[in-house]
Amino acid sequence: MREHHDTIVIGGGQVGLAMSAVLQQRGREHVVLERGRVGERWRTERWESLRFQFPNWSLELPGYAYSGDDHRGLRGEHACAGA
């Protein structure tokens, strides 16, 4: 069986998920392709000392605003992975 999609998002990382949210808000049918489960790399290949080089406020996804009290701080790997 063949499937047809007008829009394909490659990668289920932050940008891919953000794009998927925008497409969904606009009512666009789409599919997100990821080689494993969404977020596989940061779920299974992470380091305890991992810190993003961007402030917390810049790591938001559509519909998921940063709710902590340190908007300028750097989020650690447990906060990002939801662990």
mmCIF file with all atom_site columns, N, CA and C in Angstrom, residues 12-37:
data_model
loop_
_atom_site.group_PDB
_atom_site.id
_atom_site.type_symbol
_atom_site.label_atom_id
_atom_site.label_alt_id
_atom_site.label_comp_id
_atom_site.label_asym_id
_atom_site.label_entity_id
_atom_site.label_seq_id
_atom_site.pdbx_PDB_ins_code
_atom_site.Cartn_x
_atom_site.Cartn_y
_atom_site.Cartn_z
_atom_site.occupancy
_atom_site.B_iso_or_equiv
_atom_site.pdbx_formal_charge
_atom_site.auth_seq_id
_atom_site.auth_comp_id
_atom_site.auth_asym_id
_atom_site.auth_atom_id
_atom_site.pdbx_PDB_model_num
ATOM 1  N N  . GLY A 1 12 ? 12.439 14.252 14.147 1.00 0.00 ? 12 GLY A N  1
ATOM 2  C CA . GLY A 1 12 ? 11.545 14.541 15.261 1.00 0.00 ? 12 GLY A CA 1
ATOM 3  C C  . GLY A 1 12 ? 12.233 15.250 16.400 1.00 0.00 ? 12 GLY A C  1
ATOM 4  N N  . GLY A 1 13 ? 13.236 16.067 16.081 1.00 0.00 ? 13 GLY A N  1
ATOM 5  C CA . GLY A 1 13 ? 13.896 16.882 17.107 1.00 0.00 ? 13 GLY A CA 1
ATOM 6  C C  . GLY A 1 13 ? 13.081 18.138 17.385 1.00 0.00 ? 13 GLY A C  1
ATOM 7  N N  . GLN A 1 14 ? 13.704 19.123 18.030 1.00 0.00 ? 14 GLN A N  1
ATOM 8  C CA . GLN A 1 14 ? 12.991 20.346 18.419 1.00 0.00 ? 14 GLN A CA 1
ATOM 9  C C  . GLN A 1 14 ? 12.382 21.049 17.215 1.00 0.00 ? 14 GLN A C  1
ATOM 10 N N  . VAL A 1 15 ? 13.142 21.236 16.163 1.00 0.00 ? 15 VAL A N  1
ATOM 11 C CA . VAL A 1 15 ? 12.643 21.966 15.001 1.00 0.00 ? 15 VAL A CA 1
ATOM 12 C C  . VAL A 1 15 ? 11.564 21.163 14.280 1.00 0.00 ? 15 VAL A C  1
ATOM 13 N N  . GLY A 1 16 ? 11.768 19.848 14.142 1.00 0.00 ? 16 GLY A N  1
ATOM 14 C CA . GLY A 1 16 ? 10.769 19.014 13.495 1.00 0.00 ? 16 GLY A CA 1
ATOM 15 C C  . GLY A 1 16 ? 9.445  19.011 14.244 1.00 0.00 ? 16 GLY A C  1
ATOM 16 N N  . LEU A 1 17 ? 9.509  18.931 15.570 1.00 0.00 ? 17 LEU A N  1
ATOM 17 C CA . LEU A 1 17 ? 8.293  18.960 16.369 1.00 0.00 ? 17 LEU A CA 1
ATOM 18 C C  . LEU A 1 17 ? 7.626  20.328 16.328 1.00 0.00 ? 17 LEU A C  1
ATOM 19 N N  . ALA A 1 18 ? 8.428  21.390 16.314 1.00 0.00 ? 18 ALA A N  1
ATOM 20 C CA . ALA A 1 18 ? 7.863  22.733 16.212 1.00 0.00 ? 18 ALA A CA 1
ATOM 21 C C  . ALA A 1 18 ? 7.162  22.909 14.867 1.00 0.00 ? 18 ALA A C  1
ATOM 22 N N  . MET A 1 19 ? 7.783  22.442 13.797 1.00 0.00 ? 19 MET A N  1
ATOM 23 C CA . MET A 1 19 ? 7.168  22.544 12.481 1.00 0.00 ? 19 MET A CA 1
ATOM 24 C C  . MET A 1 19 ? 5.883  21.727 12.423 1.00 0.00 ? 19 MET A C  1
ATOM 25 N N  . SER A 1 20 ? 5.887  20.545 13.022 1.00 0.00 ? 20 SER A N  1
ATOM 26 C CA . SER A 1 20 ? 4.694  19.713 13.058 1.00 0.00 ? 20 SER A CA 1
ATOM 27 C C  . SER A 1 20 ? 3.557  20.434 13.779 1.00 0.00 ? 20 SER A C  1
ATOM 28 N N  . ALA A 1 21 ? 3.873  21.105 14.881 1.00 0.00 ? 21 ALA A N  1
ATOM 29 C CA . ALA A 1 21 ? 2.850  21.840 15.629 1.00 0.00 ? 21 ALA A CA 1
ATOM 30 C C  . ALA A 1 21 ? 2.258  22.967 14.787 1.00 0.00 ? 21 ALA A C  1
ATOM 31 N N  . VAL A 1 22 ? 3.108  23.684 14.070 1.00 0.00 ? 22 VAL A N  1
ATOM 32 C CA . VAL A 1 22 ? 2.629  24.781 13.218 1.00 0.00 ? 22 VAL A CA 1
ATOM 33 C C  . VAL A 1 22 ? 1.749  24.233 12.093 1.00 0.00 ? 22 VAL A C  1
ATOM 34 N N  . LEU A 1 23 ? 2.188  23.150 11.467 1.00 0.00 ? 23 LEU A N  1
ATOM 35 C CA . LEU A 1 23 ? 1.384  22.550 10.401 1.00 0.00 ? 23 LEU A CA 1
ATOM 36 C C  . LEU A 1 23 ? 0.031  22.080 10.944 1.00 0.00 ? 23 LEU A C  1
ATOM 37 N N  . GLN A 1 24 ? 0.035  21.492 12.122 1.00 0.00 ? 24 GLN A N  1
ATOM 38 C CA . GLN A 1 24 ? -1.214 21.030 12.730 1.00 0.00 ? 24 GLN A CA 1
ATOM 39 C C  . GLN A 1 24 ? -2.138 22.202 13.019 1.00 0.00 ? 24 GLN A C  1
ATOM 40 N N  . GLN A 1 25 ? -1.593 23.296 13.551 1.00 0.00 ? 25 GLN A N  1
ATOM 41 C CA . GLN A 1 25 ? -2.396 24.488 13.830 1.00 0.00 ? 25 GLN A CA 1
ATOM 42 C C  . GLN A 1 25 ? -3.040 25.037 12.567 1.00 0.00 ? 25 GLN A C  1
ATOM 43 N N  . ARG A 1 26 ? -2.365 24.877 11.442 1.00 0.00 ? 26 ARG A N  1
ATOM 44 C CA . ARG A 1 26 ? -2.882 25.386 10.163 1.00 0.00 ? 26 ARG A CA 1
ATOM 45 C C  . ARG A 1 26 ? -3.722 24.360 9.417  1.00 0.00 ? 26 ARG A C  1
ATOM 46 N N  . GLY A 1 27 ? -3.953 23.209 10.058 1.00 0.00 ? 27 GLY A N  1
ATOM 47 C CA . GLY A 1 27 ? -4.803 22.200 9.462  1.00 0.00 ? 27 GLY A CA 1
ATOM 48 C C  . GLY A 1 27 ? -4.179 21.455 8.300  1.00 0.00 ? 27 GLY A C  1
ATOM 49 N N  . ARG A 1 28 ? -2.845 21.423 8.233  1.00 0.00 ? 28 ARG A N  1
ATOM 50 C CA . ARG A 1 28 ? -2.140 20.746 7.147  1.00 0.00 ? 28 ARG A CA 1
ATOM 51 C C  . ARG A 1 28 ? -1.849 19.301 7.527  1.00 0.00 ? 28 ARG A C  1
ATOM 52 N N  . GLU A 1 29 ? -2.271 18.374 6.677  1.00 0.00 ? 29 GLU A N  1
ATOM 53 C CA . GLU A 1 29 ? -1.958 16.968 6.867  1.00 0.00 ? 29 GLU A CA 1
ATOM 54 C C  . GLU A 1 29 ? -0.463 16.797 6.627  1.00 0.00 ? 29 GLU A C  1
ATOM 55 N N  . HIS A 1 30 ? 0.210  16.056 7.506  1.00 0.00 ? 30 HIS A N  1
ATOM 56 C CA . HIS A 1 30 ? 1.648  15.856 7.372  1.00 0.00 ? 30 HIS A CA 1
ATOM 57 C C  . HIS A 1 30 ? 2.069  14.621 8.152  1.00 0.00 ? 30 HIS A C  1
ATOM 58 N N  . VAL A 1 31 ? 3.299  14.218 7.936  1.00 0.00 ? 31 VAL A N  1
ATOM 59 C CA . VAL A 1 31 ? 3.870  13.107 8.674  1.00 0.00 ? 31 VAL A CA 1
ATOM 60 C C  . VAL A 1 31 ? 5.280  13.515 9.098  1.00 0.00 ? 31 VAL A C  1
ATOM 61 N N  . VAL A 1 32 ? 5.681  13.098 10.308 1.00 0.00 ? 32 VAL A N  1
ATOM 62 C CA . VAL A 1 32 ? 7.033  13.344 10.803 1.00 0.00 ? 32 VAL A CA 1
ATOM 63 C C  . VAL A 1 32 ? 7.785  12.025 10.728 1.00 0.00 ? 32 VAL A C  1
ATOM 64 N N  . LEU A 1 33 ? 8.907  12.026 10.015 1.00 0.00 ? 33 LEU A N  1
ATOM 65 C CA . LEU A 1 33 ? 9.727  10.824 9.894  1.00 0.00 ? 33 LEU A CA 1
ATOM 66 C C  . LEU A 1 33 ? 10.932 10.930 10.822 1.00 0.00 ? 33 LEU A C  1
ATOM 67 N N  . GLU A 1 34 ? 11.134 9.890  11.604 1.00 0.00 ? 34 GLU A N  1
ATOM 68 C CA . GLU A 1 34 ? 12.263 9.820  12.527 1.00 0.00 ? 34 GLU A CA 1
ATOM 69 C C  . GLU A 1 34 ? 12.815 8.410  12.428 1.00 0.00 ? 34 GLU A C  1
ATOM 70 N N  . ARG A 1 35 ? 14.119 8.253  12.459 1.00 0.00 ? 35 ARG A N  1
ATOM 71 C CA . ARG A 1 35 ? 14.685 6.911  12.279 1.00 0.00 ? 35 ARG A CA 1
ATOM 72 C C  . ARG A 1 35 ? 14.351 5.989  13.443 1.00 0.00 ? 35 ARG A C  1
ATOM 73 N N  . GLY A 1 36 ? 14.156 6.507  14.623 1.00 0.00 ? 36 GLY A N  1
ATOM 74 C CA . GLY A 1 36 ? 13.751 5.723  15.793 1.00 0.00 ? 36 GLY A CA 1
ATOM 75 C C  . GLY A 1 36 ? 12.517 6.379  16.370 1.00 0.00 ? 36 GLY A C  1
ATOM 76 N N  . ARG A 1 37 ? 12.342 6.283  17.674 1.00 0.00 ? 37 ARG A N  1
ATOM 77 C CA . ARG A 1 37 ? 11.223 7.005  18.289 1.00 0.00 ? 37 ARG A CA 1
ATOM 78 C C  . ARG A 1 37 ? 11.596 8.481  18.418 1.00 0.00 ? 37 ARG A C  1
#
